[in-house]
Amino acid sequence: MSGSYDDSLIDVSSDSFWEVGNYKRTVKRVDDGSRLCGDLMSCLHERARIEKAYAQQLTEWSKRWRQLVEKGPQYGTLEQAWSALCTEAEKVSELHMEVKAVLMGEDYEKLKNWQRDSYHKQMIGGFKETKEADDGFRRAQKPWAKKLKEVDAMKKVYHAACKDEKLATCRETNSKLESNNNPEAQKKLQDKVEKCQQEVQKTKERYEKSLEELDKLTPQYMENMEQVFEQWQQFEDKRIRFFRELLLEVKQHLDLSSNHRFQTIYHTLEDTISATDAEEDLKYFRSNHGPGMPMNWPQFENLDWSHPRSRWSVVDWSIDLNRTLSRREKKKPSDSVTLKGISQTGSEQSMQPAKTSSLTVPTETAPVGSNPFEEEEEEQQEEEEEEEEEMAVEQQNTVNHISVNKEEIKIASSMEKTPDWSDEETGANPFSTNGDGNPFEDEPASPVLSVPVRALYDYEGQEQDELSFKAGDELTKIGEEDDQGWCKGRLKDGQIGLYPANYVEDIQ
């Protein structure tokens, strides 16, 4: 037999670039390049949002902690070092905002413009470059693909002839083995086998000739395909180089360690923290809040005759009265005298009934800085000497003051919201605010605030007048912050006390 069928000749699909249609992957790479430009733009845009969010968080953190440090108990150079952390956050925040602006203003726009110039969208279909690549590969592959199709057809015909020959040979062999074989039938089978063998030989020759023609076209086919492929390799080379250049620029923009301003920030921070001096801080506290503070120690003072009491006007007397009441100095009933009329000389001269107003006031208002524990006898003796020396002058002043009506006295007395003063009082001292008690102990002021606040941290009261609470507890602020950073507040159970102001925040 001139030919035989071999299973190894069955067509097996290949993934090689040279197979017909496999250039599509190279064409798809053009589309992928445009998609990768979009992906990189999305990547830069997302990073810019992260930079902006981080910068905003740094700014908020710096603002919040700067206020807490300023209102807190920390002082001196250590306070400056602590505040330097907030300053560092603000400056780093500015740098990150600049990074965000550069990413979107330069890198993003540069990539967007390159994509627009390199990939041209068609009205119908994909990109112009994609169509050009596909057309180029199709033209280069068309002659070889056509000849390959003929080869495949010759191969199928040859394989079919081989099958027919094998089938005829099997029939002839089986006919010879039969006992009742017909010579005429045997002859026909032999003729069939010879005819099939001739067909196999013819198809084989045509198949081999077709392969030879295909082999002649293969070098030209490979050359044409290489040229088209190289063209789009150069196109992809431009994209890769551009991406590399762009990513290097992005790296420069993101690398704050190479920015001299970034380095200066941390050099300054290190210098500020290193400048912290414990001795200097302790000296500052001693001078401003400790034994180093100046003190106006009590000294002997002579009576000031430049402004004698007997020459005071009604307005001066009212202002002095207000100051006395505001200090809430307590006087015993025996320390007061009853003034009949408007004269302030202490004289018992009778006044006209229509012009009379009875007031019970201390005989003398102590000047600021005087000792409240001076003996009563010394005060009375000084007052008597003063009255004797000024008696003549006061007689004329008394006449001038008679014209002042009782309404002016009421206005002066209403400035301190005191009850009506009269001789008929039960003997209680009008200058006593608490009754019996320490005259230097202020009454607790009624709350003028009612601001809901929330605790930021746990606090355990160290004194009986301090509140204790946990982080997250809500309480009411009923007093303004004092110089030492303490506020008065009220817990939900009604307990009132002091707490550190920087341990809470207002509830919005």
Short mmCIF file of C-alpha atoms in Angstrom, two decimals:
data_model
loop_
_atom_site.label_atom_id
_atom_site.label_comp_id
_atom_site.label_asym_id
_atom_site.label_seq_id
_atom_site.Cartn_x
_atom_site.Cartn_y
_atom_site.Cartn_z
CA MET A 1 0.00 0.00 0.00
CA SER A 2 1.38 3.37 -1.03
CA GLY A 3 0.01 5.35 1.97
CA SER A 4 -1.43 4.82 5.42
CA TYR A 5 -3.52 6.89 7.84
CA ASP A 6 -1.69 8.16 10.90
CA ASP A 7 -3.53 9.54 13.99
CA SER A 8 -0.66 11.92 14.62
CA LEU A 9 -1.70 13.88 11.55
CA ILE A 10 -4.93 15.00 13.27
CA ASP A 11 -5.07 18.81 13.52
CA VAL A 12 -4.22 20.00 17.00
CA SER A 13 -4.94 23.64 17.79
CA SER A 14 -1.88 25.70 18.75
CA ASP A 15 -1.52 28.89 20.80
CA SER A 16 1.33 30.22 18.70
CA PHE A 17 1.36 33.79 17.46
CA TRP A 18 1.78 32.43 13.90
CA GLU A 19 -1.54 30.63 13.92
CA VAL A 20 -4.27 32.32 11.97
CA GLY A 21 -6.06 34.91 14.12
CA ASN A 22 -3.70 34.71 17.08
CA TYR A 23 -2.44 38.22 16.35
CA LYS A 24 -5.66 39.39 18.08
CA ARG A 25 -3.81 39.40 21.39
CA THR A 26 -1.41 41.99 20.03
CA VAL A 27 -4.34 44.05 18.78
CA LYS A 28 -6.04 43.76 22.16
CA ARG A 29 -2.89 45.15 23.80
CA VAL A 30 -3.65 48.49 22.13
CA ASP A 31 -7.06 48.60 23.82
CA ASP A 32 -5.48 47.48 27.08
CA GLY A 33 -3.06 50.43 26.91
CA SER A 34 -5.91 52.91 26.89
CA ARG A 35 -7.64 51.06 29.72
CA LEU A 36 -4.42 51.09 31.75
CA CYS A 37 -4.23 54.88 31.31
CA GLY A 38 -7.69 55.14 32.83
CA ASP A 39 -6.73 52.78 35.67
CA LEU A 40 -3.63 54.81 36.49
CA MET A 41 -5.65 58.03 36.50
CA SER A 42 -8.10 56.44 38.94
CA CYS A 43 -5.17 55.33 41.08
CA LEU A 44 -3.73 58.86 41.22
CA HIS A 45 -7.12 60.39 41.93
CA GLU A 46 -7.74 58.00 44.82
CA ARG A 47 -4.29 58.71 46.28
CA ALA A 48 -4.98 62.45 46.03
CA ARG A 49 -8.19 61.96 48.06
CA ILE A 50 -6.23 60.04 50.67
CA GLU A 51 -3.65 62.84 50.88
CA LYS A 52 -6.41 65.42 51.32
CA ALA A 53 -8.23 63.40 53.98
CA TYR A 54 -4.99 62.83 55.89
CA ALA A 55 -4.17 66.54 55.72
CA GLN A 56 -7.60 67.45 57.07
CA GLN A 57 -7.30 64.94 59.90
CA LEU A 58 -3.89 66.34 60.83
CA THR A 59 -5.30 69.87 60.90
CA GLU A 60 -8.27 68.89 63.06
CA TRP A 61 -6.04 66.92 65.40
CA SER A 62 -3.62 69.85 65.72
CA LYS A 63 -6.38 72.39 66.40
CA ARG A 64 -8.06 70.24 69.03
CA TRP A 65 -4.91 69.39 70.94
CA ARG A 66 -3.49 72.89 70.75
CA GLN A 67 -6.59 74.16 72.55
CA LEU A 68 -6.37 71.40 75.15
CA VAL A 69 -2.69 72.12 75.79
CA GLU A 70 -3.25 75.87 76.05
CA LYS A 71 -6.15 75.43 78.51
CA GLY A 72 -4.49 72.57 80.36
CA PRO A 73 -2.21 72.71 83.40
CA GLN A 74 1.01 72.23 81.43
CA TYR A 75 3.32 75.26 81.42
CA GLY A 76 6.77 76.53 80.48
CA THR A 77 9.13 75.04 77.93
CA LEU A 78 7.44 71.65 78.07
CA GLU A 79 4.20 73.28 76.96
CA GLN A 80 6.09 74.78 74.03
CA ALA A 81 7.49 71.34 73.14
CA TRP A 82 4.00 69.83 73.31
CA SER A 83 2.61 72.62 71.14
CA ALA A 84 5.45 72.00 68.67
CA LEU A 85 3.82 68.64 67.86
CA CYS A 86 0.70 70.51 66.81
CA THR A 87 2.78 72.89 64.72
CA GLU A 88 4.48 69.94 63.04
CA ALA A 89 1.08 68.46 62.17
CA GLU A 90 -0.10 71.74 60.64
CA LYS A 91 2.99 72.10 58.46
CA VAL A 92 2.95 68.45 57.38
CA SER A 93 -0.73 68.91 56.58
CA GLU A 94 0.20 71.77 54.27
CA LEU A 95 2.76 69.58 52.51
CA HIS A 96 0.23 66.79 51.98
CA MET A 97 -2.25 69.26 50.55
CA GLU A 98 0.47 70.35 48.14
CA VAL A 99 1.05 66.69 47.21
CA LYS A 100 -2.66 66.33 46.51
CA ALA A 101 -2.63 69.44 44.34
CA VAL A 102 0.42 68.23 42.36
CA LEU A 103 -1.02 64.75 41.82
CA MET A 104 -4.23 66.16 40.38
CA GLY A 105 -2.87 69.30 38.75
CA GLU A 106 0.25 67.88 37.10
CA ASP A 107 0.46 64.09 37.06
CA TYR A 108 -3.22 63.39 36.46
CA GLU A 109 -3.55 66.03 33.75
CA LYS A 110 -0.33 64.91 32.06
CA LEU A 111 -1.57 61.32 31.84
CA LYS A 112 -4.99 62.44 30.65
CA ASN A 113 -3.50 64.53 27.84
CA TRP A 114 -1.15 61.72 26.75
CA GLN A 115 -4.05 59.29 26.57
CA ARG A 116 -6.06 61.73 24.47
CA ASP A 117 -3.15 62.23 22.05
CA SER A 118 -2.23 58.53 21.77
CA TYR A 119 -5.64 56.87 21.53
CA HIS A 120 -8.21 58.30 19.14
CA LYS A 121 -11.77 57.21 19.69
CA GLN A 122 -13.85 56.49 16.57
CA MET A 123 -17.47 57.41 16.11
CA ILE A 124 -18.34 53.75 15.66
CA GLY A 125 -16.29 50.96 17.20
CA GLY A 126 -13.12 51.21 19.27
CA PHE A 127 -9.94 53.16 18.80
CA LYS A 128 -8.41 54.11 15.49
CA GLU A 129 -5.10 52.51 16.51
CA THR A 130 -6.83 49.21 17.25
CA LYS A 131 -8.37 49.08 13.79
CA GLU A 132 -5.03 49.93 12.16
CA ALA A 133 -3.30 47.11 14.01
CA ASP A 134 -5.99 44.61 13.09
CA ASP A 135 -5.94 45.59 9.42
CA GLY A 136 -2.14 45.38 9.24
CA PHE A 137 -1.99 41.87 10.66
CA ARG A 138 -4.88 40.70 8.48
CA ARG A 139 -3.17 41.90 5.27
CA ALA A 140 0.14 40.29 6.26
CA GLN A 141 -1.51 36.98 7.09
CA LYS A 142 -4.07 36.76 4.27
CA PRO A 143 -1.93 34.99 1.52
CA TRP A 144 -0.48 32.47 3.90
CA ALA A 145 -3.84 31.85 5.54
CA LYS A 146 -5.41 31.21 2.12
CA LYS A 147 -2.74 28.67 1.19
CA LEU A 148 -3.05 27.07 4.61
CA LYS A 149 -6.74 26.59 3.97
CA GLU A 150 -5.93 24.71 0.73
CA VAL A 151 -3.41 22.55 2.57
CA ASP A 152 -6.01 21.68 5.15
CA ALA A 153 -8.42 20.70 2.36
CA MET A 154 -5.77 18.47 0.66
CA LYS A 155 -4.99 16.91 3.97
CA LYS A 156 -8.62 15.99 4.54
CA VAL A 157 -8.92 14.45 1.04
CA TYR A 158 -5.75 12.45 1.51
CA HIS A 159 -6.87 11.17 4.91
CA ALA A 160 -10.24 10.17 3.46
CA ALA A 161 -8.52 8.21 0.67
CA CYS A 162 -6.36 6.43 3.21
CA LYS A 163 -9.45 5.40 5.13
CA ASP A 164 -11.13 4.08 1.97
CA GLU A 165 -8.02 2.07 1.06
CA LYS A 166 -7.83 0.53 4.49
CA LEU A 167 -11.49 -0.39 4.42
CA ALA A 168 -11.18 -2.06 0.95
CA THR A 169 -8.14 -4.01 2.06
CA CYS A 170 -9.96 -5.36 5.12
CA ARG A 171 -12.91 -6.50 3.01
CA GLU A 172 -10.64 -8.30 0.57
CA THR A 173 -8.85 -10.10 3.38
CA ASN A 174 -12.11 -11.20 4.97
CA SER A 175 -13.41 -12.47 1.61
CA LYS A 176 -10.38 -14.74 1.19
CA LEU A 177 -10.98 -16.30 4.57
CA GLU A 178 -14.54 -17.25 3.75
CA SER A 179 -15.08 -20.91 2.53
CA ASN A 180 -17.84 -20.14 0.06
CA ASN A 181 -16.17 -17.15 -1.57
CA ASN A 182 -17.27 -16.16 -5.05
CA PRO A 183 -14.36 -15.67 -7.50
CA GLU A 184 -16.24 -12.87 -9.22
CA ALA A 185 -16.81 -11.06 -5.97
CA GLN A 186 -13.22 -11.60 -5.00
CA LYS A 187 -12.16 -10.01 -8.25
CA LYS A 188 -14.27 -6.94 -7.60
CA LEU A 189 -12.76 -6.49 -4.15
CA GLN A 190 -9.27 -6.66 -5.57
CA ASP A 191 -10.13 -4.03 -8.17
CA LYS A 192 -11.52 -1.79 -5.42
CA VAL A 193 -8.32 -2.07 -3.45
CA GLU A 194 -6.19 -1.15 -6.43
CA LYS A 195 -8.42 1.83 -7.23
CA CYS A 196 -8.20 3.10 -3.64
CA GLN A 197 -4.46 2.76 -3.67
CA GLN A 198 -4.26 4.85 -6.81
CA GLU A 199 -6.51 7.50 -5.19
CA VAL A 200 -4.33 7.59 -2.12
CA GLN A 201 -1.29 8.15 -4.24
CA LYS A 202 -2.90 11.01 -6.16
CA THR A 203 -4.20 12.81 -3.06
CA LYS A 204 -0.85 12.38 -1.38
CA GLU A 205 0.92 14.03 -4.27
CA ARG A 206 -1.52 16.95 -4.24
CA TYR A 207 -1.19 17.27 -0.45
CA GLU A 208 2.60 17.30 -0.61
CA LYS A 209 2.55 19.84 -3.42
CA SER A 210 0.23 22.10 -1.42
CA LEU A 211 2.58 21.89 1.56
CA GLU A 212 5.52 22.82 -0.62
CA GLU A 213 3.70 25.89 -1.87
CA LEU A 214 2.79 26.82 1.70
CA ASP A 215 6.40 26.44 2.78
CA LYS A 216 7.44 28.83 0.04
CA LEU A 217 5.00 31.47 1.35
CA THR A 218 5.99 31.05 5.00
CA PRO A 219 9.18 33.23 4.95
CA GLN A 220 7.33 36.13 3.34
CA TYR A 221 4.46 35.62 5.76
CA MET A 222 6.80 35.73 8.75
CA GLU A 223 8.53 38.84 7.46
CA ASN A 224 5.27 40.71 6.93
CA MET A 225 3.96 39.72 10.33
CA GLU A 226 7.21 40.76 11.97
CA GLN A 227 7.00 44.21 10.41
CA VAL A 228 3.46 44.81 11.61
CA PHE A 229 4.26 43.43 15.04
CA GLU A 230 7.34 45.63 15.37
CA GLN A 231 5.26 48.68 14.51
CA TRP A 232 2.97 48.06 17.46
CA GLN A 233 5.86 47.07 19.66
CA GLN A 234 7.14 50.61 19.20
CA PHE A 235 3.72 51.97 20.05
CA GLU A 236 3.68 49.94 23.26
CA ASP A 237 7.28 50.99 23.96
CA LYS A 238 6.16 54.63 24.02
CA ARG A 239 3.43 53.82 26.52
CA ILE A 240 5.74 51.88 28.82
CA ARG A 241 8.39 54.61 28.77
CA PHE A 242 5.78 57.29 29.42
CA PHE A 243 4.35 55.34 32.35
CA ARG A 244 7.83 54.86 33.78
CA GLU A 245 8.59 58.57 33.52
CA LEU A 246 5.24 59.50 35.04
CA LEU A 247 5.61 57.09 37.96
CA LEU A 248 9.06 58.51 38.72
CA GLU A 249 7.52 61.99 38.88
CA VAL A 250 4.78 60.69 41.18
CA LYS A 251 7.44 59.15 43.40
CA GLN A 252 9.21 62.51 43.61
CA HIS A 253 5.99 64.23 44.59
CA LEU A 254 5.14 61.62 47.22
CA ASP A 255 8.63 61.39 48.72
CA LEU A 256 8.47 64.14 51.35
CA SER A 257 11.78 63.00 52.84
CA SER A 258 13.58 64.64 49.94
CA ASN A 259 11.72 67.92 50.48
CA HIS A 260 13.89 70.43 52.37
CA ARG A 261 10.79 71.93 53.99
CA PHE A 262 9.86 68.52 55.37
CA GLN A 263 13.33 68.11 56.81
CA THR A 264 13.20 71.60 58.32
CA ILE A 265 9.93 70.76 60.08
CA TYR A 266 11.47 67.89 61.99
CA HIS A 267 14.71 69.70 62.67
CA THR A 268 12.66 72.49 64.25
CA LEU A 269 10.57 70.00 66.19
CA GLU A 270 13.67 68.27 67.52
CA ASP A 271 15.24 71.60 68.54
CA THR A 272 12.06 72.71 70.34
CA ILE A 273 11.73 69.45 72.26
CA SER A 274 15.44 69.43 73.10
CA ALA A 275 15.09 72.97 74.48
CA THR A 276 12.79 71.71 77.24
CA ASP A 277 14.39 72.75 80.54
CA ALA A 278 13.00 71.33 83.78
CA GLU A 279 14.83 73.90 85.93
CA GLU A 280 13.48 76.76 83.85
CA ASP A 281 9.92 75.44 84.12
CA LEU A 282 10.19 74.98 87.88
CA LYS A 283 11.62 78.48 88.22
CA TYR A 284 8.75 79.88 86.13
CA PHE A 285 6.13 78.17 88.30
CA ARG A 286 7.84 79.34 91.48
CA SER A 287 7.90 82.94 90.27
CA ASN A 288 4.32 83.01 88.94
CA HIS A 289 2.41 80.63 91.19
CA GLY A 290 4.69 79.86 94.14
CA PRO A 291 6.72 81.51 96.90
CA GLY A 292 8.47 83.69 94.33
CA MET A 293 5.37 85.81 93.73
CA PRO A 294 5.45 89.41 95.05
CA MET A 295 3.30 90.26 98.08
CA ASN A 296 1.96 93.55 99.42
CA TRP A 297 2.75 92.84 103.05
CA PRO A 298 0.80 94.88 105.70
CA GLN A 299 2.61 98.08 106.76
CA PHE A 300 1.88 100.91 109.15
CA GLU A 301 -0.26 103.55 107.48
CA ASN A 302 -1.07 107.06 108.73
CA LEU A 303 -4.52 108.52 108.32
CA ASP A 304 -4.91 110.19 104.96
CA TRP A 305 -6.16 113.75 105.64
CA SER A 306 -6.28 114.72 101.97
CA HIS A 307 -9.82 113.36 101.63
CA PRO A 308 -11.53 113.69 105.04
CA ARG A 309 -14.68 111.70 105.48
CA SER A 310 -16.73 114.73 106.44
CA ARG A 311 -16.17 116.29 103.03
CA TRP A 312 -17.55 113.41 100.99
CA SER A 313 -20.56 114.06 98.85
CA VAL A 314 -23.63 111.84 98.71
CA VAL A 315 -22.36 110.19 95.52
CA ASP A 316 -18.95 109.44 97.05
CA TRP A 317 -20.70 108.07 100.10
CA SER A 318 -22.87 105.83 97.89
CA ILE A 319 -19.87 104.49 95.94
CA ASP A 320 -18.04 103.75 99.16
CA LEU A 321 -21.17 102.08 100.46
CA ASN A 322 -21.36 99.92 97.35
CA ARG A 323 -17.76 98.82 97.74
CA THR A 324 -18.38 97.97 101.36
CA LEU A 325 -21.45 95.91 100.55
CA SER A 326 -19.74 94.12 97.65
CA ARG A 327 -16.96 93.03 100.00
CA ARG A 328 -19.67 91.85 102.43
CA GLU A 329 -17.81 92.97 105.50
CA LYS A 330 -19.85 92.16 108.57
CA LYS A 331 -20.32 94.64 111.37
CA LYS A 332 -21.92 94.12 114.70
CA PRO A 333 -24.93 96.27 115.66
CA SER A 334 -22.72 98.07 118.16
CA ASP A 335 -20.41 99.16 115.33
CA SER A 336 -23.15 101.21 113.65
CA VAL A 337 -24.84 104.55 114.38
CA THR A 338 -28.07 105.97 113.09
CA LEU A 339 -27.80 108.96 110.80
CA LYS A 340 -30.70 111.38 110.91
CA GLY A 341 -30.84 113.31 107.66
CA ILE A 342 -28.22 113.65 104.97
CA SER A 343 -25.38 115.15 106.94
CA GLN A 344 -22.39 112.84 107.30
CA THR A 345 -20.61 114.62 110.12
CA GLY A 346 -22.02 112.34 112.73
CA SER A 347 -23.70 115.43 114.29
CA GLU A 348 -26.91 114.92 116.22
CA GLN A 349 -28.27 118.21 114.91
CA SER A 350 -32.00 117.85 114.24
CA MET A 351 -33.29 118.01 110.68
CA GLN A 352 -36.57 119.07 109.17
CA PRO A 353 -39.08 116.20 109.15
CA ALA A 354 -39.77 116.55 105.44
CA LYS A 355 -36.12 116.14 104.58
CA THR A 356 -35.33 113.31 106.98
CA SER A 357 -34.28 109.81 105.95
CA SER A 358 -33.05 107.35 108.54
CA LEU A 359 -30.19 105.03 107.53
CA THR A 360 -28.15 102.69 109.67
CA VAL A 361 -24.61 102.53 108.29
CA PRO A 362 -21.15 101.92 109.67
CA THR A 363 -19.55 105.03 111.11
CA GLU A 364 -16.56 104.61 108.82
CA THR A 365 -15.80 102.59 105.72
CA ALA A 366 -12.45 100.91 105.97
CA PRO A 367 -10.13 101.72 103.06
CA VAL A 368 -8.79 98.91 100.92
CA GLY A 369 -5.93 97.15 102.64
CA SER A 370 -7.00 98.15 106.24
CA ASN A 371 -7.08 95.56 109.00
CA PRO A 372 -10.67 94.48 109.80
CA PHE A 373 -9.63 93.53 113.35
CA GLU A 374 -8.78 97.01 114.65
CA GLU A 375 -10.21 97.68 118.05
CA GLU A 376 -13.48 99.58 118.27
CA GLU A 377 -12.16 102.05 120.79
CA GLU A 378 -9.45 103.29 118.42
CA GLU A 379 -12.01 103.84 115.68
CA GLN A 380 -14.34 105.81 117.95
CA GLN A 381 -11.49 107.93 119.27
CA GLU A 382 -10.29 108.83 115.76
CA GLU A 383 -13.84 109.66 114.69
CA GLU A 384 -14.40 111.96 117.64
CA GLU A 385 -11.16 113.83 116.96
CA GLU A 386 -12.12 114.21 113.33
CA GLU A 387 -15.58 115.51 114.17
CA GLU A 388 -14.22 118.14 116.55
CA GLU A 389 -11.75 119.50 114.01
CA GLU A 390 -14.26 119.70 111.17
CA MET A 391 -17.35 120.81 113.06
CA ALA A 392 -17.24 124.36 111.80
CA VAL A 393 -16.89 123.35 108.17
CA GLU A 394 -19.63 120.73 108.42
CA GLN A 395 -22.24 123.18 109.61
CA GLN A 396 -22.13 124.90 106.25
CA ASN A 397 -22.04 121.56 104.35
CA THR A 398 -25.06 120.34 106.29
CA VAL A 399 -27.15 123.26 105.08
CA ASN A 400 -26.16 122.53 101.47
CA HIS A 401 -26.99 118.86 101.75
CA ILE A 402 -30.45 119.31 103.20
CA SER A 403 -31.84 119.88 99.70
CA VAL A 404 -31.04 116.32 98.71
CA ASN A 405 -34.33 114.42 98.87
CA LYS A 406 -34.99 110.89 99.93
CA GLU A 407 -35.23 109.63 96.33
CA GLU A 408 -31.48 110.08 95.82
CA ILE A 409 -30.83 108.04 98.91
CA LYS A 410 -33.07 105.29 97.61
CA ILE A 411 -31.19 105.24 94.29
CA ALA A 412 -27.87 104.92 96.09
CA SER A 413 -29.17 102.20 98.35
CA SER A 414 -30.82 100.24 95.50
CA MET A 415 -27.42 99.76 93.82
CA GLU A 416 -26.79 96.90 96.23
CA LYS A 417 -30.41 95.73 96.41
CA THR A 418 -30.40 96.05 100.23
CA PRO A 419 -33.63 96.15 102.26
CA ASP A 420 -35.02 99.44 103.53
CA TRP A 421 -32.75 100.75 106.28
CA SER A 422 -34.45 102.12 109.32
CA ASP A 423 -33.99 102.79 113.01
CA GLU A 424 -36.79 100.35 113.61
CA GLU A 425 -34.86 97.33 112.37
CA THR A 426 -34.50 94.47 114.83
CA GLY A 427 -30.81 95.23 115.27
CA ALA A 428 -29.54 93.08 112.41
CA ASN A 429 -26.49 94.41 110.64
CA PRO A 430 -27.45 95.42 107.05
CA PHE A 431 -23.89 94.72 105.95
CA SER A 432 -24.00 91.12 107.07
CA THR A 433 -24.88 88.78 104.18
CA ASN A 434 -24.73 85.41 105.87
CA GLY A 435 -25.58 86.25 109.43
CA ASP A 436 -23.05 84.66 111.71
CA GLY A 437 -20.02 83.47 109.74
CA ASN A 438 -16.63 84.38 108.42
CA PRO A 439 -16.82 87.87 106.85
CA PHE A 440 -14.09 86.87 104.36
CA GLU A 441 -15.87 83.79 103.08
CA ASP A 442 -17.88 84.47 99.93
CA GLU A 443 -21.28 82.96 99.47
CA PRO A 444 -21.56 80.46 96.64
CA ALA A 445 -22.78 82.32 93.60
CA SER A 446 -25.89 81.04 91.95
CA PRO A 447 -25.10 79.35 88.63
CA VAL A 448 -25.35 81.66 85.67
CA LEU A 449 -24.54 78.94 83.12
CA SER A 450 -26.16 75.67 82.18
CA VAL A 451 -24.10 74.11 79.42
CA PRO A 452 -24.27 70.32 78.81
CA VAL A 453 -20.81 68.77 78.47
CA ARG A 454 -19.40 65.27 77.98
CA ALA A 455 -16.35 63.80 79.74
CA LEU A 456 -13.40 62.98 77.48
CA TYR A 457 -11.41 61.06 80.13
CA ASP A 458 -11.90 59.43 83.52
CA TYR A 459 -11.34 61.68 86.52
CA GLU A 460 -11.25 60.80 90.22
CA GLY A 461 -11.76 63.75 92.55
CA GLN A 462 -8.80 64.40 94.84
CA GLU A 463 -10.64 66.75 97.21
CA GLN A 464 -14.10 66.81 98.74
CA ASP A 465 -15.18 69.70 96.52
CA GLU A 466 -14.14 67.90 93.29
CA LEU A 467 -16.36 65.74 91.09
CA SER A 468 -15.57 62.21 89.92
CA PHE A 469 -16.74 60.86 86.56
CA LYS A 470 -15.96 58.41 83.76
CA ALA A 471 -15.21 59.07 80.09
CA GLY A 472 -18.51 59.51 78.22
CA ASP A 473 -20.51 60.71 81.28
CA GLU A 474 -22.63 63.81 80.75
CA LEU A 475 -22.76 66.66 83.25
CA THR A 476 -23.77 70.32 83.34
CA LYS A 477 -21.29 73.20 83.34
CA ILE A 478 -22.63 75.90 85.73
CA GLY A 479 -19.57 78.12 86.07
CA GLU A 480 -16.93 79.69 83.87
CA GLU A 481 -13.35 78.38 83.85
CA ASP A 482 -11.07 80.05 86.41
CA ASP A 483 -7.40 81.02 86.08
CA GLN A 484 -6.26 77.55 87.19
CA GLY A 485 -8.30 75.69 84.53
CA TRP A 486 -11.17 74.52 86.80
CA CYS A 487 -14.92 74.75 86.19
CA LYS A 488 -17.90 74.25 88.42
CA GLY A 489 -20.34 71.57 87.32
CA ARG A 490 -23.26 69.45 88.40
CA LEU A 491 -23.62 65.69 87.93
CA LYS A 492 -26.90 64.00 87.00
CA ASP A 493 -27.40 62.98 90.64
CA GLY A 494 -27.30 66.65 91.67
CA GLN A 495 -23.78 66.68 93.12
CA ILE A 496 -22.03 70.02 92.56
CA GLY A 497 -18.25 70.45 92.52
CA LEU A 498 -15.17 71.36 90.54
CA TYR A 499 -13.59 69.53 87.62
CA PRO A 500 -10.68 70.21 85.19
CA ALA A 501 -12.01 72.11 82.18
CA ASN A 502 -9.85 70.25 79.63
CA TYR A 503 -11.36 66.90 80.64
CA VAL A 504 -14.73 67.68 78.97
CA GLU A 505 -16.11 69.00 75.70
CA ASP A 506 -19.35 70.81 74.91
CA ILE A 507 -22.19 68.67 73.56
CA GLN A 508 -23.19 70.04 70.16
#
